[in-house]
Coordinates of C-alpha atoms and ligand atoms in Angstrom, one line a residue:
X1 CA 29.6 87.8 35.9
X2 CA 33.1 89.1 37.7
X3 CA 34.1 87.6 41.3
X4 CA 36.0 90.3 43.2
X5 CA 38.6 88.6 45.5
X6 CA 41.6 90.4 47.2
X7 CA 44.8 89.1 47.9
X8 CA 47.9 90.2 49.2
X9 CA 50.2 89.3 46.4
X10 CA 49.8 88.6 42.4
X11 CA 50.3 85.2 42.8
X12 CA 48.6 84.0 39.6
X13 CA 48.2 87.1 37.8
X14 CA 48.6 87.4 34.2
X15 CA 47.6 90.4 33.5
X16 CA 48.2 93.5 36.3
X17 CA 47.0 96.9 36.3
X18 CA 48.8 99.1 38.8
X19 CA 46.8 101.8 39.8
X20 CA 48.5 104.8 42.0
X21 CA 48.2 108.5 42.0
X22 CA 50.8 110.2 39.6
X23 CA 53.2 111.4 42.2
X24 CA 53.5 107.7 43.1
X25 CA 54.6 106.7 39.5
X26 CA 57.1 109.8 39.5
X27 CA 58.6 108.9 42.9
X28 CA 58.6 105.6 44.9
X29 CA 56.2 103.2 43.5
X30 CA 56.3 100.4 45.3
X31 CA 57.5 97.4 43.9
X32 CA 55.0 94.7 44.6
X33 CA 55.4 91.3 42.4
X34 CA 57.0 92.8 39.5
X35 CA 60.5 92.4 38.3
X36 CA 62.9 95.1 36.6
X37 CA 62.3 94.6 33.5
X38 CA 58.1 94.8 33.9
X39 CA 58.6 97.8 36.5
X40 CA 60.6 99.6 33.5
X41 CA 57.6 99.5 31.3
X42 CA 55.2 100.2 33.8
X43 CA 56.9 103.4 34.8
X44 CA 57.4 104.0 31.1
X45 CA 53.8 103.5 30.3
X46 CA 53.0 106.1 32.9
X47 CA 55.4 108.8 32.2
X48 CA 53.1 110.5 29.6
X49 CA 49.9 110.4 31.3
X50 CA 47.8 112.5 33.1
X51 CA 44.4 113.8 33.0
X52 CA 41.7 115.8 36.0
X53 CA 40.1 112.2 36.0
X54 CA 43.0 109.6 35.3
X55 CA 44.2 108.0 32.3
X56 CA 45.5 104.6 31.3
X57 CA 47.8 102.9 29.3
X58 CA 48.7 99.2 28.6
X59 CA 51.4 97.2 27.1
X60 CA 52.3 93.6 26.2
X61 CA 55.8 92.9 26.5
X62 CA 58.2 90.3 27.2
X63 CA 58.1 90.4 31.3
X64 CA 56.1 89.3 33.8
X65 CA 53.1 89.3 33.8
X66 CA 53.1 90.1 30.0
X67 CA 50.1 92.3 30.1
X68 CA 51.0 95.5 32.2
X69 CA 48.6 98.4 32.6
X70 CA 49.4 101.5 34.3
X71 CA 46.1 103.4 36.0
X72 CA 47.5 107.1 36.8
X73 CA 45.2 108.8 39.3
X74 CA 45.6 113.1 39.6
X75 CA 47.5 113.9 42.6
X76 CA 45.1 116.6 43.6
X77 CA 41.5 117.0 43.7
X78 CA 38.8 119.8 44.2
X79 CA 36.8 120.3 47.9
X80 CA 33.8 118.8 46.5
X81 CA 35.5 115.6 45.0
X82 CA 36.2 112.7 47.1
X83 CA 39.9 112.8 48.5
X84 CA 40.0 108.9 47.3
X85 CA 39.5 109.7 44.0
X86 CA 36.9 107.2 43.2
X87 CA 36.1 108.2 40.2
X88 CA 39.3 108.3 38.2
X89 CA 39.8 105.0 40.0
X90 CA 36.6 103.6 37.7
X91 CA 37.5 105.5 35.2
X92 CA 41.3 103.9 34.5
X93 CA 39.9 100.7 35.6
X94 CA 37.8 100.8 32.6
X95 CA 39.8 102.4 30.4
X96 CA 42.5 99.8 30.9
X97 CA 40.6 97.3 29.2
X98 CA 42.1 94.9 32.4
X99 CA 38.3 93.1 32.6
X100 CA 39.2 91.5 28.7
X101 CA 42.6 89.8 29.8
X102 CA 43.8 87.2 30.9
X103 CA 43.8 86.6 34.8
X104 CA 43.3 90.1 36.0
X105 CA 45.0 91.4 39.1
X106 CA 44.9 94.9 40.0
X107 CA 47.5 96.6 42.4
X108 CA 45.7 99.5 44.4
X109 CA 48.2 101.9 45.8
X110 CA 46.8 103.8 48.3
X111 CA 47.7 106.9 50.2
X112 CA 45.8 106.4 53.3
X113 CA 44.2 103.5 54.6
X114 CA 40.7 105.2 55.2
X115 CA 40.6 105.6 51.1
X116 CA 40.0 101.7 50.8
X117 CA 36.4 101.6 51.0
X118 CA 35.6 103.8 48.5
X119 CA 38.6 102.3 46.0
X120 CA 37.3 98.7 45.8
X121 CA 33.6 100.2 45.8
X122 CA 34.7 102.1 42.5
X123 CA 36.1 98.8 41.4
X124 CA 33.2 97.1 42.1
X125 CA 31.4 99.8 40.3
X126 CA 33.8 99.2 36.9
X127 CA 32.4 95.5 36.9
X128 CA 28.6 95.6 36.4
X129 CA 27.1 92.4 37.3
X130 CA 24.0 92.5 35.1
X131 CA 24.3 91.2 31.4
X132 CA 21.9 89.7 28.8
X133 CA 24.4 89.4 25.9
X134 CA 24.3 86.2 24.7
X135 CA 28.0 85.4 25.2
X136 CA 30.0 85.2 28.3
X137 CA 31.3 88.3 29.6
X138 CA 34.6 89.2 31.0
X139 CA 36.7 88.6 33.5
X140 CA 34.5 86.0 35.4
X141 CA 37.1 86.7 38.3
X142 CA 39.6 89.6 39.2
X143 CA 42.1 90.2 41.9
X144 CA 42.7 93.6 44.0
X145 CA 45.6 93.6 45.7
X146 CA 45.5 96.9 47.8
X147 CA 48.7 98.2 49.2
X148 CA 50.2 101.3 50.8
X149 CA 52.9 103.7 49.7
X150 CA 55.6 101.0 51.1
X151 CA 54.1 98.3 49.0
X152 CA 52.7 96.8 52.3
X153 CA 49.3 95.0 51.9
X154 CA 46.7 96.5 52.9
X155 CA 43.4 94.7 54.9
X156 CA 40.2 94.0 53.4
X157 CA 37.7 94.0 56.1
X158 CA 34.5 91.9 55.7
X159 CA 32.2 95.4 56.5
X160 CA 34.2 97.4 53.2
X161 CA 33.8 94.0 51.2
X162 CA 30.0 93.8 52.0
X163 CA 29.3 97.4 51.5
X164 CA 31.1 97.1 47.6
X165 CA 28.9 93.4 47.3
X166 CA 25.9 95.3 48.1
X167 CA 26.4 98.2 45.9
X168 CA 27.1 95.9 43.1
X169 CA 23.8 94.1 43.9
X170 CA 21.8 97.5 44.1
X171 CA 22.9 97.8 40.8
X172 CA 22.0 94.9 39.4
X173 CA 18.8 95.3 40.5
X174 CA 18.5 98.6 38.7
X175 CA 20.2 97.6 35.3
X176 CA 17.3 94.4 35.3
X177 CA 14.7 95.2 33.1
X178 CA 11.6 96.6 34.3
X179 CA 9.3 93.6 33.3
X180 CA 11.3 91.3 35.1
X181 CA 12.3 93.9 38.0
X182 CA 8.4 94.6 38.8
X183 CA 7.2 95.1 42.2
X184 CA 6.4 91.4 43.1
X185 CA 10.2 90.5 42.2
X186 CA 11.9 93.6 43.8
X187 CA 9.9 92.2 47.1
X188 CA 11.1 88.7 46.8
X189 CA 15.0 89.2 45.8
X190 CA 14.8 92.0 49.1
X191 CA 13.3 89.5 51.4
X192 CA 15.1 86.7 50.4
X193 CA 18.1 88.7 51.0
X194 CA 16.7 89.9 54.4
X195 CA 15.9 86.4 55.8
X196 CA 19.2 85.8 55.3
X197 CA 20.3 88.4 58.7
X198 CA 20.1 87.1 61.8
X199 CA 16.9 88.5 63.6
X200 CA 15.4 90.7 60.7
X201 CA 11.7 90.4 61.0
X202 CA 9.7 91.2 57.3
X203 CA 6.3 92.2 56.8
X204 CA 5.0 92.7 53.4
X205 CA 1.6 95.0 52.6
X206 CA 0.3 94.2 49.3
X207 CA -2.6 95.7 47.1
X208 CA -5.4 96.7 48.9
X209 CA -4.1 95.9 52.9
X210 CA -2.4 99.1 52.2
X211 CA -5.2 100.8 52.3
X212 CA -5.7 99.5 55.9
X213 CA -2.2 100.6 56.9
X214 CA -3.3 104.1 54.9
X215 CA -0.9 103.9 52.6
X216 CA -3.4 105.6 50.5
X217 CA -0.4 106.9 47.9
X218 CA 1.6 103.8 47.3
X219 CA -1.6 102.3 46.5
X220 CA -2.8 105.0 44.4
X221 CA 0.6 105.1 42.3
X222 CA 0.4 101.3 41.5
X223 CA -3.2 100.1 41.5
X224 CA -3.4 99.9 37.3
X225 CA -0.1 98.1 37.0
X226 CA -0.4 94.1 36.3
X227 CA 1.7 93.9 39.5
X228 CA 0.3 94.8 42.8
X229 CA 2.0 97.6 44.8
X230 CA 3.2 96.9 47.9
X231 CA 5.4 97.9 50.9
X232 CA 8.3 95.7 52.2
X233 CA 9.2 96.6 55.9
X234 CA 12.0 94.9 57.5
X235 CA 13.0 95.7 61.0
X236 CA 15.7 95.1 63.7
X237 CA 15.4 95.8 67.1
X238 CA 18.3 97.1 69.1
X239 CA 21.1 95.1 70.7
X240 CA 20.3 95.8 74.1
X241 CA 17.0 97.2 75.4
X242 CA 17.8 100.5 76.5
X243 CA 20.2 101.5 73.5
X244 CA 21.1 105.2 73.7
X245 CA 21.2 105.2 69.4
X246 CA 18.3 106.5 68.1
X247 CA 15.8 104.3 66.0
X248 CA 16.6 105.2 62.4
X249 CA 14.6 104.3 59.6
X250 CA 16.1 103.9 55.8
X251 CA 12.9 104.7 53.1
X252 CA 13.2 103.8 49.6
X253 CA 11.7 105.0 46.2
X254 CA 10.7 101.7 44.4
X255 CA 8.7 102.8 41.0
X256 CA 9.9 99.5 39.1
X257 CA 8.8 101.8 36.2
X258 CA 7.9 105.1 35.8
X259 CA 5.9 106.0 32.4
X260 CA 4.6 109.1 33.9
X261 CA 1.0 107.6 34.5
X262 CA -1.6 109.0 33.0
X263 CA 0.3 112.4 32.5
X264 CA 2.5 110.2 30.2
X265 CA 6.2 110.6 29.8
X266 CA 7.4 112.2 26.4
X267 CA 9.5 109.9 23.8
X268 CA 13.1 109.9 25.6
X269 CA 12.0 110.7 28.5
X270 CA 10.6 107.3 29.6
X271 CA 13.6 105.1 28.5
X272 CA 16.0 104.5 31.5
X273 CA 13.3 104.6 33.8
X274 CA 14.0 101.2 34.8
X275 CA 16.2 103.1 37.5
X276 CA 13.6 104.6 39.2
X277 CA 13.8 102.2 42.1
X278 CA 17.5 103.0 42.5
X279 CA 16.7 104.5 45.7
X280 CA 14.7 101.4 47.2
X281 CA 17.8 99.7 45.9
X282 CA 20.1 102.0 48.0
X283 CA 18.2 101.5 50.9
X284 CA 18.3 98.0 50.9
X285 CA 21.9 97.3 50.1
X286 CA 22.4 99.7 53.3
X287 CA 19.8 97.8 55.3
X288 CA 21.5 94.3 54.7
X289 CA 24.8 96.0 55.5
X290 CA 23.8 97.7 58.8
X291 CA 21.6 94.9 60.1
X292 CA 24.4 92.1 58.7
X293 CA 27.6 94.0 61.3
X294 CA 25.6 94.1 64.2
X295 CA 24.2 97.8 64.0
X296 CA 23.6 98.5 67.6
X297 CA 20.5 100.4 67.9
X298 CA 16.7 100.1 66.2
X299 CA 16.9 99.6 62.3
X300 CA 14.0 100.0 60.2
X301 CA 13.8 99.7 56.4
X302 CA 10.9 100.5 54.4
X303 CA 10.7 99.9 50.4
X304 CA 7.9 101.8 48.9
X305 CA 7.4 99.6 44.9
X306 CA 5.3 100.4 42.7
X307 CA 4.7 100.8 39.0
X308 CA 3.6 104.0 37.7
X309 CA 1.8 102.8 34.9
X310 CA -1.6 103.7 32.6
X311 CA -4.9 101.8 32.3
X312 CA -8.8 102.5 33.4
X313 CA -7.7 102.3 36.9
X314 CA -4.8 104.7 36.9
X315 CA -5.0 107.5 39.5
X316 CA -5.9 110.7 37.5
X317 CA -5.1 114.7 37.3
X318 CA -8.1 116.0 39.6
X319 CA -8.3 113.6 41.9
X320 CA -7.8 114.0 45.6
X321 CA -5.6 111.5 48.2
X322 CA -5.9 111.6 51.6
X323 CA -2.0 110.0 52.7
X324 CA -0.7 108.3 55.3
X325 CA -0.2 111.6 57.2
X326 CA -4.0 112.3 57.0
X327 CA -3.3 115.3 54.7
X328 CA -4.6 115.9 51.2
X329 CA -3.1 116.0 48.1
X330 CA -4.6 117.2 44.8
X331 CA -2.7 115.7 42.0
X332 CA -1.8 117.9 39.4
X333 CA 0.5 115.7 37.6
X334 CA 0.6 111.9 37.9
X335 CA 4.8 111.5 36.6
X336 CA 5.3 113.3 40.6
X337 CA 4.6 109.9 41.7
X338 CA 7.7 109.2 43.6
X339 CA 6.7 112.0 46.6
X340 CA 3.4 110.3 46.9
X341 CA 5.4 107.2 47.8
X342 CA 7.5 108.4 50.0
X343 CA 5.3 111.0 51.9
X344 CA 3.6 107.8 53.0
X345 CA 6.7 106.0 53.5
X346 CA 8.4 108.5 55.7
X347 CA 5.1 109.2 57.3
X348 CA 4.7 105.4 58.3
X349 CA 7.9 105.5 59.1
X350 CA 8.0 108.2 61.3
X351 CA 4.5 107.7 63.1
X352 CA 4.0 103.9 63.1
X353 CA 7.1 102.7 63.6
X354 CA 8.3 105.0 65.6
X355 CA 11.9 106.4 64.1
X356 CA 13.5 109.2 65.6
X357 CA 16.0 109.8 62.3
X358 CA 14.6 109.6 59.0
X359 CA 16.6 108.7 56.2
X360 CA 14.7 108.8 52.7
X361 CA 16.7 107.8 49.4
X362 CA 15.0 108.7 45.9
X363 CA 15.5 109.4 42.2
X364 CA 12.9 112.1 42.5
X365 CA 13.6 114.4 40.3
X366 CA 15.2 115.6 36.8
X367 CA 15.6 118.7 38.5
X368 CA 18.3 117.2 40.6
X369 CA 20.3 116.7 37.7
X370 CA 20.4 120.5 37.0
X371 CA 20.9 121.4 40.4
X372 CA 23.9 119.2 41.4
X373 CA 24.2 116.5 38.5
X374 CA 25.5 113.0 37.5
X375 CA 28.5 113.2 40.6
X376 CA 26.7 114.3 43.3
X377 CA 23.4 113.8 44.8
X378 CA 21.3 116.6 46.3
X379 CA 20.4 116.3 50.6
X380 CA 17.7 118.1 51.6
X381 CA 17.4 118.0 55.5
X382 CA 15.7 119.6 58.3
X383 CA 18.9 119.1 60.7
X384 CA 22.0 121.5 60.5
X385 CA 24.0 119.0 62.1
X386 CA 23.3 116.0 59.5
X387 CA 23.5 118.4 56.5
X388 CA 27.5 118.8 57.2
X389 CA 27.3 115.4 58.6
X390 CA 26.4 114.0 55.2
X391 CA 28.9 115.8 52.7
X392 CA 31.6 115.1 54.9
X393 CA 30.1 111.2 54.5
X394 CA 29.8 111.5 50.8
X395 CA 33.5 112.5 50.2
X396 CA 34.7 109.7 52.5
X397 CA 32.3 107.0 50.7
X398 CA 33.0 108.6 47.4
X399 CA 29.2 108.5 47.4
X400 CA 29.2 112.8 46.6
X401 CA 26.2 114.7 48.3
X402 CA 25.2 118.6 48.0
X403 CA 22.9 120.3 50.0
X404 CA 20.2 121.9 48.6
X405 CA 17.7 124.6 50.0
X406 CA 15.2 123.7 53.2
X407 CA 12.8 126.1 53.8
X408 CA 9.0 125.1 54.5
X409 CA 8.1 128.7 54.7
X410 CA 9.4 129.6 51.5
X411 CA 8.5 126.3 49.8
X412 CA 5.0 125.1 50.6
X413 CA 3.4 128.1 49.0
X414 CA 4.8 126.5 45.3
X415 CA 2.1 123.5 46.4
X416 CA -0.8 125.4 47.2
X417 CA -4.4 123.4 46.1
X418 CA -7.5 126.0 46.3
X419 CA -9.6 122.3 47.4
X420 CA -7.2 119.9 49.0
X421 CA -4.0 121.1 51.6
X422 CA -1.8 120.7 48.7
X423 CA -1.0 119.5 45.0
X424 CA 1.9 116.9 44.3
X425 CA 3.5 119.4 41.7
X426 CA 4.8 122.7 41.4
X427 CA 3.0 125.7 39.7
X428 CA 6.4 127.4 39.0
X429 CA 8.8 124.9 37.7
X430 CA 12.2 127.3 37.7
X431 CA 11.5 127.4 41.7
X432 CA 14.3 125.3 42.9
X433 CA 11.9 122.1 42.1
X434 CA 14.0 119.6 43.7
X435 CA 14.0 121.6 46.6
X436 CA 9.8 122.0 46.5
X437 CA 9.8 117.8 45.8
X438 CA 11.6 117.1 49.1
X439 CA 9.3 119.9 50.7
X440 CA 6.3 117.8 49.7
X441 CA 7.7 115.2 51.2
X442 CA 8.4 116.7 55.0
X443 CA 5.8 118.6 55.0
X444 CA 3.5 115.2 55.9
X445 CA 6.0 114.6 58.4
X446 CA 6.5 118.3 60.0
X447 CA 4.3 117.8 63.2
X448 CA 6.2 114.5 64.4
X449 CA 9.5 115.9 65.6
X450 CA 11.6 113.7 63.2
X451 CA 14.9 114.7 62.1
X452 CA 14.8 113.4 58.4
X453 CA 17.3 113.2 55.7
X454 CA 16.4 113.5 51.9
X455 CA 18.7 112.0 49.4
X456 CA 17.7 112.8 45.8
X457 CA 20.1 110.5 43.6
X458 CA 18.5 110.8 40.3
X459 CA 21.8 111.4 38.2
X460 CA 24.0 109.6 40.5
X461 CA 22.2 106.4 40.5
X462 CA 22.3 105.7 36.6
X463 CA 25.3 107.2 34.6
X464 CA 26.1 105.7 31.5
X465 CA 22.9 103.6 31.0
X466 CA 24.2 101.9 33.9
X467 CA 22.9 101.3 38.0
X468 CA 26.1 102.6 39.7
X469 CA 25.1 101.0 43.9
X470 CA 25.0 105.1 44.7
X471 CA 24.1 105.3 48.0
X472 CA 24.8 102.3 49.6
X473 CA 28.2 102.9 51.2
X474 CA 27.2 106.6 51.8
X475 CA 23.6 105.4 54.0
X476 CA 25.7 103.1 55.7
X477 CA 28.2 105.4 56.8
X478 CA 25.8 107.7 57.4
X479 CA 22.9 106.1 59.8
X480 CA 26.5 104.8 61.7
X481 CA 27.5 108.7 62.6
X482 CA 23.8 109.9 62.9
X483 CA 23.3 107.2 65.5
X484 CA 26.7 107.9 67.3
X485 CA 25.7 111.5 67.7
Ligands
LIG501 N1 11.4 109.4 38.3 C1 11.3 111.1 38.1 C2 12.4 111.8 37.9 C3 13.6 111.8 37.3 C4 14.1 112.2 36.1 C5 14.6 110.5 37.6 C6 14.9 111.6 35.1 C7 15.7 110.2 37.0 C8 16.0 110.8 35.6 C9 10.1 111.1 38.8 O1 9.1 110.8 39.0 C10 9.2 112.6 37.6 O2 9.0 112.0 36.8 N2 9.6 114.1 37.9 C11 9.0 114.7 37.6 C12 8.6 116.0 38.6 C13 7.2 116.6 37.7 C14 6.3 116.0 37.0 C15 6.7 117.7 38.7 C16 10.2 115.4 36.7 O3 11.1 115.5 37.7 O4 10.4 116.0 35.8
LIG502 MN1 7.2 110.6 37.3
LIG503 MN1 9.5 108.3 39.1

């Protein structure tokens, strides 16, 4: 388990990776604790390195420190990428092998102080917390020294450190195997994390109590699993009674394992479905960061936790459910379970909690990967300004997003049912599936007047067989900005 600490200088480091844009290595690379011979080695290493997502090289020399690595970032990025180049930072950090060296440190040369959060978040991502390997993994501790182009240290505020830590812990929850990270276990961890924050009220609604609260979708999806489905609600009141900031709710899909239900997933499709609680992990991390730093407005968290299992009590194709909204849903695919959980979650947030802006985060569709891929989450929202804000915040935090169409009158038809208000899955799989899944969720709050932002992070939450913590930084910044406008 790598502890990441921040420092102003290299102190006792024995292995140092220098990360900087190419033009810094070509020009006036700040000195930061290297003697002349070490510096010559470093510049020689960096000389021939380039690449769209950065590249790294290292050497052992008769210098101090003995191990020196160069991580060279590209000078330019596309406009759909983050200017801080977090992907390149994570890549050169991993490729350099710094994590396996003695007393490792990273000097992070930033061209803009605004790049600090995405940059340290990228480094955090390069050192995942979860491991069940029988031998202790390196590094146990790594020092990061962020500096500007002149070599002056850039201070790391506690807020940024928290976001990095909470994103790493979100990834840890995703990486944990599904039998360990069942709904009860996830709720227990979340509760413990939330209890340590000042004046946060926590409530858990589990098993048949869900029926009392009309959370029929969460109940149906999770009721046949060994471990009962549940909704964890956390609330923090506004600082001032008459706060101008809107009440914002964060709702997360927490399917701790998605077998597909009776519409069982094929071989090859079920593996990695421990990651189907990536949305819940992201909103939990964001709520911790926001509530912990004294966010001004009222803030609510709704984690919808269930295992989509099979058994005699499983919900079935052809079943009709009434959801929290009062609308009825004919089940035509038990593998489209996430939207049932979220429809309840967002309706509960809007109607019962009184939220005015509702964010939901979910590993909702495979179609998200086809549409916007592994790097960009898909965002669907009923508010134009919030859509633009999300794209901007994505570029600022490094958790990239790209909008998909929102058009209820065009997509609701895909969900038509002869016997209920709607079905849970589309007729035509080749008609904007990710938008239709989002539309399903929205149709359960379309009468409430709330502003709603849906983030489908199926791809970005889990890459290269690892949780990423995607969404924590994005949602923290998005809530902050949404509350200011
Ligand atoms: N959890 C999956 C979506 C998913 C797929 C996440 C791949 C991450 C990687 C979701 O519950 C699901 O099964 N979606 C189906 C919906 C379909 C049955 C309408 C899908 O996307 O295929
Ligand atoms: Mn599914
Ligand atoms: Mn799922």
